[in-house]
Short mmCIF file of C-alpha atoms and ligand atoms in Angstrom, two decimals:
data_model
loop_
_atom_site.label_atom_id
_atom_site.label_comp_id
_atom_site.label_asym_id
_atom_site.label_seq_id
_atom_site.Cartn_x
_atom_site.Cartn_y
_atom_site.Cartn_z
CA UNK A 1 -20.08 -83.63 -7.39
CA UNK A 2 -20.71 -82.81 -11.00
CA UNK A 3 -18.09 -83.95 -13.47
CA UNK A 4 -15.50 -84.39 -10.84
CA UNK A 5 -12.46 -86.61 -11.02
CA UNK A 6 -10.10 -87.66 -8.23
CA UNK A 7 -6.71 -88.07 -9.75
CA UNK A 8 -4.42 -88.47 -6.79
CA UNK A 9 -3.34 -91.65 -5.14
CA UNK A 10 -4.13 -90.16 -1.71
CA UNK A 11 -7.28 -88.39 -0.66
CA UNK A 12 -7.19 -84.90 -2.21
CA UNK A 13 -7.10 -81.89 0.09
CA UNK A 14 -8.59 -79.43 -2.38
CA UNK A 15 -10.74 -79.08 -5.49
CA UNK A 16 -10.10 -76.91 -8.50
CA UNK A 17 -13.30 -75.87 -10.31
CA UNK A 18 -12.56 -74.85 -13.88
CA UNK A 19 -14.61 -75.48 -16.97
CA UNK A 20 -12.95 -74.25 -20.20
CA UNK A 21 -16.18 -72.66 -21.14
CA UNK A 22 -15.53 -70.01 -18.46
CA UNK A 23 -13.38 -68.50 -21.19
CA UNK A 24 -16.66 -67.60 -22.99
CA UNK A 25 -17.05 -64.78 -20.48
CA UNK A 26 -15.29 -62.42 -22.89
CA UNK A 27 -15.99 -58.78 -23.58
CA UNK A 28 -13.78 -58.62 -26.66
CA UNK A 29 -10.08 -58.09 -27.40
CA UNK A 30 -9.97 -54.43 -26.36
CA UNK A 31 -11.54 -54.95 -22.91
CA UNK A 32 -9.22 -55.13 -19.88
CA UNK A 33 -10.95 -58.14 -18.23
CA UNK A 34 -10.15 -61.54 -19.66
CA UNK A 35 -10.62 -65.06 -18.41
CA UNK A 36 -7.57 -66.02 -20.50
CA UNK A 37 -5.20 -65.08 -17.70
CA UNK A 38 -7.24 -67.21 -15.27
CA UNK A 39 -7.02 -70.09 -17.76
CA UNK A 40 -3.26 -69.64 -17.95
CA UNK A 41 -3.21 -69.92 -14.13
CA UNK A 42 -4.99 -73.25 -14.45
CA UNK A 43 -2.52 -74.38 -17.14
CA UNK A 44 0.36 -73.36 -14.87
CA UNK A 45 -1.09 -75.39 -11.99
CA UNK A 46 -1.38 -78.36 -14.30
CA UNK A 47 2.21 -77.86 -15.60
CA UNK A 48 3.37 -77.83 -11.98
CA UNK A 49 1.85 -81.27 -11.51
CA UNK A 50 -0.87 -80.18 -9.07
CA UNK A 51 -3.22 -82.79 -10.55
CA UNK A 52 -0.69 -85.35 -11.59
CA UNK A 53 -1.63 -88.91 -10.90
CA UNK A 54 -0.04 -90.13 -7.70
CA UNK A 55 1.48 -86.71 -6.80
CA UNK A 56 1.60 -86.10 -3.01
CA UNK A 57 -0.70 -83.10 -3.02
CA UNK A 58 -2.75 -83.86 -6.07
CA UNK A 59 -6.12 -82.05 -6.13
CA UNK A 60 -9.56 -83.03 -7.32
CA UNK A 61 -10.80 -81.44 -10.56
CA UNK A 62 -14.32 -80.30 -11.45
CA UNK A 63 -14.11 -79.60 -15.15
CA UNK A 64 -17.71 -79.79 -16.23
CA UNK A 65 -19.80 -77.04 -14.69
CA UNK A 66 -23.40 -76.46 -15.80
CA UNK A 67 -25.04 -73.04 -16.19
CA UNK A 68 -26.65 -71.90 -12.90
CA UNK A 69 -30.40 -72.24 -12.95
CA UNK A 70 -32.77 -69.31 -12.81
CA UNK A 71 -33.69 -70.26 -9.29
CA UNK A 72 -30.07 -70.18 -8.21
CA UNK A 73 -29.47 -66.72 -9.81
CA UNK A 74 -32.66 -65.41 -8.22
CA UNK A 75 -31.23 -66.09 -4.78
CA UNK A 76 -29.25 -62.87 -5.28
CA UNK A 77 -30.44 -61.14 -8.48
CA UNK A 78 -33.76 -59.53 -9.36
CA UNK A 79 -35.96 -61.18 -11.97
CA UNK A 80 -36.16 -58.02 -14.10
CA UNK A 81 -32.36 -57.82 -14.35
CA UNK A 82 -32.02 -61.53 -15.21
CA UNK A 83 -34.61 -60.98 -17.99
CA UNK A 84 -32.60 -58.03 -19.29
CA UNK A 85 -29.33 -60.03 -19.44
CA UNK A 86 -31.06 -62.99 -21.02
CA UNK A 87 -32.50 -60.77 -23.77
CA UNK A 88 -29.14 -59.12 -24.38
CA UNK A 89 -27.45 -62.53 -24.47
CA UNK A 90 -29.33 -63.46 -27.69
CA UNK A 91 -28.37 -60.28 -29.53
CA UNK A 92 -25.14 -60.10 -31.52
CA UNK A 93 -24.92 -56.35 -31.10
CA UNK A 94 -23.29 -55.30 -27.88
CA UNK A 95 -24.80 -52.69 -25.55
CA UNK A 96 -23.83 -51.52 -22.06
CA UNK A 97 -25.33 -53.44 -19.11
CA UNK A 98 -24.12 -50.69 -16.78
CA UNK A 99 -22.70 -47.18 -17.15
CA UNK A 100 -20.43 -48.39 -19.91
CA UNK A 101 -17.71 -50.74 -18.62
CA UNK A 102 -19.71 -53.96 -18.81
CA UNK A 103 -21.06 -54.58 -22.35
CA UNK A 104 -23.34 -57.42 -23.28
CA UNK A 105 -22.11 -60.09 -25.75
CA UNK A 106 -23.64 -63.02 -27.50
CA UNK A 107 -24.05 -65.79 -24.83
CA UNK A 108 -23.25 -63.45 -21.90
CA UNK A 109 -26.14 -64.90 -19.78
CA UNK A 110 -24.86 -68.51 -20.05
CA UNK A 111 -21.20 -67.45 -19.67
CA UNK A 112 -21.82 -65.50 -16.48
CA UNK A 113 -24.24 -68.06 -15.08
CA UNK A 114 -21.69 -70.90 -15.60
CA UNK A 115 -19.07 -69.01 -13.63
CA UNK A 116 -21.68 -68.37 -10.90
CA UNK A 117 -22.37 -72.13 -10.81
CA UNK A 118 -18.65 -72.75 -10.50
CA UNK A 119 -18.47 -70.82 -7.28
CA UNK A 120 -21.61 -72.47 -5.91
CA UNK A 121 -20.03 -75.82 -6.73
CA UNK A 122 -16.82 -74.86 -5.05
CA UNK A 123 -18.62 -73.94 -1.82
CA UNK A 124 -20.76 -77.06 -1.90
CA UNK A 125 -17.71 -79.24 -2.45
CA UNK A 126 -15.99 -78.20 0.77
CA UNK A 127 -18.89 -79.72 2.74
CA UNK A 128 -19.04 -83.03 0.87
CA UNK A 129 -15.52 -83.36 -0.52
CA UNK A 130 -12.01 -81.96 0.11
CA UNK A 131 -12.00 -79.06 2.56
CA UNK A 132 -10.56 -76.39 0.27
CA UNK A 133 -11.76 -75.31 -3.22
CA UNK A 134 -10.82 -72.72 -5.84
CA UNK A 135 -12.67 -71.20 -8.70
CA UNK A 136 -10.14 -68.88 -10.38
CA UNK A 137 -12.79 -67.79 -12.95
CA UNK A 138 -15.04 -66.38 -10.24
CA UNK A 139 -14.89 -63.30 -7.98
CA UNK A 140 -17.22 -60.95 -9.86
CA UNK A 141 -17.90 -58.91 -6.77
CA UNK A 142 -19.34 -55.71 -8.28
CA UNK A 143 -22.56 -57.00 -9.76
CA UNK A 144 -25.62 -55.84 -7.76
CA UNK A 145 -28.99 -57.43 -7.37
CA UNK A 146 -30.43 -55.29 -10.07
CA UNK A 147 -27.55 -54.33 -12.34
CA UNK A 148 -24.18 -55.17 -13.79
CA UNK A 149 -21.16 -53.20 -12.72
CA UNK A 150 -17.38 -53.10 -13.17
CA UNK A 151 -17.02 -56.01 -15.66
CA UNK A 152 -19.31 -58.17 -13.46
CA UNK A 153 -22.61 -59.44 -14.93
CA UNK A 154 -23.68 -61.96 -12.24
CA UNK A 155 -22.29 -61.88 -8.69
CA UNK A 156 -21.06 -65.47 -8.28
CA UNK A 157 -19.97 -64.64 -4.70
CA UNK A 158 -23.31 -63.09 -3.72
CA UNK A 159 -25.19 -65.98 -5.26
CA UNK A 160 -23.01 -68.50 -3.45
CA UNK A 161 -23.31 -66.72 -0.07
CA UNK A 162 -27.05 -66.53 -0.51
CA UNK A 163 -27.13 -70.24 -1.30
CA UNK A 164 -25.14 -71.07 1.82
CA UNK A 165 -27.38 -68.88 4.02
CA UNK A 166 -30.76 -69.76 2.69
CA UNK A 167 -30.41 -73.43 1.82
CA UNK A 168 -28.09 -74.52 4.58
CA UNK A 169 -28.33 -71.79 7.24
CA UNK A 170 -24.55 -71.41 7.41
CA UNK A 171 -22.44 -68.54 8.59
CA UNK A 172 -20.05 -67.18 5.98
CA UNK A 173 -16.95 -65.07 6.58
CA UNK A 174 -16.14 -63.20 3.34
CA UNK A 175 -12.72 -61.63 2.85
CA UNK A 176 -12.03 -59.45 -0.18
CA UNK A 177 -8.48 -58.40 -1.14
CA UNK A 178 -9.27 -57.01 -4.63
CA UNK A 179 -8.03 -53.45 -5.19
CA UNK A 180 -11.63 -52.37 -5.69
CA UNK A 181 -14.23 -52.40 -2.99
CA UNK A 182 -16.54 -55.49 -3.21
CA UNK A 183 -19.69 -53.32 -3.25
CA UNK A 184 -22.05 -55.90 -4.74
CA UNK A 185 -21.34 -58.39 -1.99
CA UNK A 186 -21.23 -55.88 0.85
CA UNK A 187 -24.51 -54.14 0.04
CA UNK A 188 -26.13 -57.49 -0.88
CA UNK A 189 -25.70 -58.60 2.77
CA UNK A 190 -25.53 -55.30 4.56
CA UNK A 191 -28.19 -56.18 7.08
CA UNK A 192 -27.27 -59.89 7.29
CA UNK A 193 -26.03 -61.09 10.65
CA UNK A 194 -24.69 -64.38 9.29
CA UNK A 195 -22.21 -62.76 6.91
CA UNK A 196 -18.99 -61.18 8.16
CA UNK A 197 -17.47 -59.07 5.38
CA UNK A 198 -13.89 -57.76 5.64
CA UNK A 199 -12.82 -55.81 2.58
CA UNK A 200 -9.34 -54.43 1.86
CA UNK A 201 -9.30 -52.05 -1.08
CA UNK A 202 -7.81 -48.85 -2.44
CA UNK A 203 -9.60 -45.85 -0.86
CA UNK A 204 -12.87 -45.23 -2.69
CA UNK A 205 -12.07 -41.58 -2.97
CA UNK A 206 -9.33 -42.54 -5.42
CA UNK A 207 -10.77 -45.60 -7.22
CA UNK A 208 -13.90 -47.21 -8.63
CA UNK A 209 -16.52 -47.89 -7.28
CA UNK A 210 -16.05 -45.14 -4.69
CA UNK A 211 -17.60 -47.01 -1.79
CA UNK A 212 -16.17 -48.96 1.17
CA UNK A 213 -15.58 -46.11 3.65
CA UNK A 214 -14.65 -47.06 7.21
CA UNK A 215 -18.04 -45.72 8.40
CA UNK A 216 -19.99 -48.39 6.40
CA UNK A 217 -20.21 -51.03 9.13
CA UNK A 218 -23.57 -52.73 8.39
CA UNK A 219 -27.13 -52.22 9.53
CA UNK A 220 -29.76 -54.11 11.51
CA UNK A 221 -28.56 -57.64 12.19
CA UNK A 222 -25.49 -56.89 10.12
CA UNK A 223 -24.35 -53.98 12.36
CA UNK A 224 -20.62 -54.21 13.12
CA UNK A 225 -20.09 -57.12 10.73
CA UNK A 226 -19.00 -55.15 7.68
CA UNK A 227 -15.40 -53.98 8.01
CA UNK A 228 -13.90 -51.75 5.36
CA UNK A 229 -10.16 -51.21 5.18
CA UNK A 230 -9.53 -48.42 2.68
CA UNK A 231 -5.85 -48.12 1.73
CA UNK A 232 -4.22 -45.00 0.30
CA UNK A 233 -2.72 -45.28 -3.23
CA UNK A 234 0.75 -46.69 -3.01
CA UNK A 235 0.09 -48.84 0.08
CA UNK A 236 2.15 -52.06 -0.06
CA UNK A 237 2.96 -55.25 1.77
CA UNK A 238 4.04 -53.71 5.07
CA UNK A 239 0.80 -51.82 5.56
CA UNK A 240 -1.50 -54.52 4.13
CA UNK A 241 0.01 -57.37 6.09
CA UNK A 242 0.00 -55.50 9.41
CA UNK A 243 -3.71 -54.59 8.86
CA UNK A 244 -4.64 -58.09 7.74
CA UNK A 245 -2.92 -59.62 10.81
CA UNK A 246 -4.55 -57.18 13.20
CA UNK A 247 -8.07 -57.52 11.83
CA UNK A 248 -8.77 -60.82 10.14
CA UNK A 249 -7.73 -63.59 12.57
CA UNK A 250 -9.40 -62.05 15.66
CA UNK A 251 -12.55 -61.11 13.77
CA UNK A 252 -12.87 -64.63 12.33
CA UNK A 253 -12.26 -66.17 15.76
CA UNK A 254 -15.02 -64.04 17.34
CA UNK A 255 -17.50 -64.63 14.44
CA UNK A 256 -17.14 -68.47 14.32
CA UNK A 257 -17.96 -69.04 10.61
CA UNK A 258 -18.98 -72.35 8.97
CA UNK A 259 -17.00 -71.35 5.84
CA UNK A 260 -14.36 -68.84 4.73
CA UNK A 261 -14.76 -67.28 1.32
CA UNK A 262 -11.86 -65.28 -0.15
CA UNK A 263 -12.12 -63.03 -3.23
CA UNK A 264 -8.53 -63.11 -4.31
CA UNK A 265 -8.43 -60.34 -6.94
CA UNK A 266 -4.93 -59.63 -8.16
CA UNK A 267 -5.28 -55.96 -9.10
CA UNK A 268 -3.74 -54.71 -5.88
CA UNK A 269 -0.47 -56.10 -7.30
CA UNK A 270 2.33 -53.56 -7.58
CA UNK A 271 2.51 -54.05 -11.36
CA UNK A 272 -1.21 -53.98 -12.05
CA UNK A 273 -2.35 -51.74 -14.91
CA UNK A 274 -5.62 -50.39 -13.42
CA UNK A 275 -5.22 -49.78 -9.70
CA UNK A 276 -2.60 -48.00 -7.54
CA UNK A 277 -1.73 -50.37 -4.70
CA UNK A 278 1.62 -52.13 -4.36
CA UNK A 279 1.27 -55.66 -3.03
CA UNK A 280 3.79 -58.26 -4.01
CA UNK A 281 3.27 -62.01 -4.44
CA UNK A 282 4.43 -62.49 -0.85
CA UNK A 283 1.25 -60.85 0.48
CA UNK A 284 -0.98 -63.06 -1.61
CA UNK A 285 0.77 -66.20 -0.42
CA UNK A 286 0.52 -65.03 3.19
CA UNK A 287 -3.21 -64.33 2.94
CA UNK A 288 -4.04 -67.75 1.60
CA UNK A 289 -1.66 -69.52 3.98
CA UNK A 290 -3.16 -67.66 6.92
CA UNK A 291 -6.74 -68.37 5.90
CA UNK A 292 -5.86 -71.99 5.32
CA UNK A 293 -4.73 -72.24 8.98
CA UNK A 294 -7.68 -70.23 10.26
CA UNK A 295 -10.15 -72.44 8.35
CA UNK A 296 -8.45 -75.44 9.94
CA UNK A 297 -8.81 -73.88 13.37
CA UNK A 298 -12.35 -72.62 13.05
CA UNK A 299 -14.41 -74.51 10.42
CA UNK A 300 -13.03 -77.93 9.61
CA UNK A 301 -10.65 -76.44 7.05
CA UNK A 302 -13.42 -75.12 4.78
CA UNK A 303 -11.95 -72.43 2.61
CA UNK A 304 -13.25 -71.38 -0.78
CA UNK A 305 -11.15 -69.02 -2.96
CA UNK A 306 -12.10 -67.23 -6.18
CA UNK A 307 -10.21 -64.99 -8.55
CA UNK A 308 -11.35 -61.47 -9.10
CA UNK A 309 -9.79 -58.42 -10.76
CA UNK A 310 -6.32 -58.28 -12.17
CA UNK A 311 -5.29 -56.78 -15.44
CA UNK A 312 -1.71 -57.89 -16.04
CA UNK A 313 -1.79 -61.47 -17.28
CA UNK A 314 1.73 -62.34 -16.15
CA UNK A 315 0.81 -61.49 -12.58
CA UNK A 316 -2.73 -62.79 -12.55
CA UNK A 317 -1.67 -66.20 -13.89
CA UNK A 318 1.31 -66.57 -11.51
CA UNK A 319 -0.43 -65.28 -8.37
CA UNK A 320 -3.51 -67.49 -8.91
CA UNK A 321 -1.37 -70.52 -9.66
CA UNK A 322 0.43 -69.88 -6.38
CA UNK A 323 -2.94 -69.74 -4.61
CA UNK A 324 -3.50 -73.26 -6.00
CA UNK A 325 -0.17 -74.38 -4.65
CA UNK A 326 -1.02 -73.02 -1.17
CA UNK A 327 -4.47 -74.64 -1.28
CA UNK A 328 -2.76 -77.94 -2.18
CA UNK A 329 -0.94 -77.70 1.16
CA UNK A 330 2.38 -76.46 -0.07
CA UNK A 331 4.44 -74.07 2.09
CA UNK A 332 5.58 -71.29 -0.27
CA UNK A 333 8.88 -69.59 0.23
CA UNK A 334 8.10 -65.92 -0.57
CA UNK A 335 11.52 -65.38 -2.08
CA UNK A 336 11.35 -68.42 -4.34
CA UNK A 337 13.16 -67.81 -7.63
CA UNK A 338 12.02 -71.00 -9.46
CA UNK A 339 11.83 -70.94 -13.25
CA UNK A 340 8.46 -71.35 -14.94
CA UNK A 341 7.92 -74.43 -17.11
CA UNK A 342 8.97 -73.83 -20.72
CA UNK A 343 5.78 -75.49 -22.10
CA UNK A 344 3.66 -73.10 -20.11
CA UNK A 345 5.64 -70.06 -21.29
CA UNK A 346 5.10 -71.12 -24.89
CA UNK A 347 1.41 -71.49 -24.27
CA UNK A 348 1.25 -68.04 -22.58
CA UNK A 349 2.96 -66.44 -25.64
CA UNK A 350 0.75 -68.14 -28.20
CA UNK A 351 -2.44 -67.27 -26.25
CA UNK A 352 -1.66 -63.67 -25.54
CA UNK A 353 0.91 -62.74 -28.18
CA UNK A 354 3.16 -61.14 -25.49
CA UNK A 355 6.30 -62.27 -23.71
CA UNK A 356 5.87 -64.70 -20.85
CA UNK A 357 7.61 -64.16 -17.54
CA UNK A 358 10.72 -66.27 -16.85
CA UNK A 359 10.30 -67.07 -13.19
CA UNK A 360 7.60 -67.29 -10.53
CA UNK A 361 8.95 -64.08 -8.98
CA UNK A 362 10.28 -61.15 -11.02
CA UNK A 363 13.72 -59.98 -10.12
CA UNK A 364 13.75 -56.87 -7.96
CA UNK A 365 10.48 -57.77 -6.28
CA UNK A 366 10.89 -56.97 -2.53
CA UNK A 367 10.38 -59.99 -0.32
CA UNK A 368 11.25 -58.61 3.09
CA UNK A 369 8.82 -56.87 5.29
CA UNK A 370 9.65 -53.63 7.08
CA UNK A 371 7.71 -51.87 9.83
CA UNK A 372 4.14 -50.96 9.14
CA UNK A 373 3.69 -47.28 8.40
CA UNK A 374 2.19 -45.16 11.21
CA UNK A 375 -1.06 -44.43 9.35
CA UNK A 376 -2.09 -48.05 9.83
CA UNK A 377 -2.51 -47.44 13.54
CA UNK A 378 -4.64 -44.41 12.81
CA UNK A 379 -6.73 -46.50 10.41
CA UNK A 380 -7.30 -49.17 13.02
CA UNK A 381 -8.45 -46.39 15.42
CA UNK A 382 -10.91 -45.09 12.78
CA UNK A 383 -12.29 -48.60 12.22
CA UNK A 384 -12.72 -49.09 15.98
CA UNK A 385 -14.40 -45.71 16.30
CA UNK A 386 -16.83 -46.55 13.45
CA UNK A 387 -17.61 -49.95 15.07
CA UNK A 388 -18.10 -48.31 18.45
CA UNK A 389 -15.89 -50.91 20.08
CA UNK A 390 -12.32 -52.17 20.02
CA UNK A 391 -11.43 -54.97 17.62
CA UNK A 392 -11.11 -58.31 19.33
CA UNK A 393 -7.68 -58.95 20.85
CA UNK A 394 -5.02 -60.58 18.75
CA UNK A 395 -3.63 -63.89 19.87
CA UNK A 396 0.08 -64.65 19.57
CA UNK A 397 -0.17 -67.38 16.93
CA UNK A 398 -1.72 -65.12 14.31
ZN1 LIG B 10 -10.73 -55.06 -8.95
#
C-alpha cells in the first residue's frame, strides 16, 4: 500500500485515504464545492482519536496518494477529454469544462487525478488490507467519459469500478445517496452486468442533472441492474429509510457482489444549501451501519465509501466524520448529543471564517422515525413495474 501507516496496537479494521493535496481540487472561493469541508472531516476524525496509537478501533492511514496515471484514467475517460483537461490545467486563466459549473484551474488535471487515485487505492486496499476503506475527498459521480459535469472533472468512482471490473473481474455493487443522480457512473456502466447500481436522489424533474427516472433500468447485460429511486423534494428520513431497507439489502443479497461501493454525498441533508431533501444524520449513520453488516455477510466485509456533494461545511464535516466512526466499528447512537472537540472547532473557524457547530448533532434535529409515507409504496410499485419483476423478498434481519 502506498504511503500507508498502521498506527493501532491491534489490526486495523479500516483505512482512511486522505492526502492533503486533495485540497488542491479547488474552484475558487466563490464556488460552492470545496474539499476544505472534507479536510475538516478528516481533522475531526483525528481529533476523536480514530488514528490514535493504541486506540481500540484505530484505523490505517494512507496519506500519500500519487496522481492516477493516464492508463488508469483511460479506463473510464476518453483520450480527447483527458487531453483537453491536461491543456486547461497548464493555463492560469479559467474556462468552463462543462456548461458552466465546472471551471478549469491551474493544476486541475493533477488535483482531479490524485483524488481518482485515492478511490482506486481505497478499493485496492480492501482486498489486501483492512476490509473497509474511506476516501472522503472522492465521490465525483457526475463526470462522464467525455466531459466534466456538476463540479466533477474526473469520475473517481467510474475509474475505480472500471479498474475492479477490467483488471480483477470483480462484481461491484454501487450505492449512491447523494441528492443528485449519479449519472456519470450509471451511464458509464449502463450495459454492464457486473455492476449493480442503486441510486437514491431528488427527482430529476426538480434537480440537476435531470436524469435517474425509475424507467432507466439498464440495457443489454445491465438490464434490471440499474435501480433509480427518485425522491420528491422534502422527502426525509422516514421515506428514505423505508425505501433503503426495502431495496438495498435484498438486491445486494441477490446480486452477490465482491465489493460494496458507497457514494456518501451529504447534500440530501435537511440543512443543505443546494438540494431540497431532508435527511438527518441518523439516516447517514444507518446507511453505513447497514452496509457494513451487508458487506460482512456478502463479501468478506469489503466496503469502500467516498464523499460526494454537500454544501454546508458544518454538516459535511460532521456527517463524514461519523462515517469514519461507523467504519471504525463504532455503534453510533443516533440521538448522541456529544460536544465537538474545542481544538477542532477553532480549526473550523480559522479555516472557513464562520462559526463552528457545538455538538455532533444540532438541537432540534429529529431522531425518531415515524411511519413511511404512503407514496413510498407507490414508488416501489413503479420500480417493480419498470424492472418487470418484483424486488427480491426482504429477510427479517434487514
Ligand atoms: Zn450532489
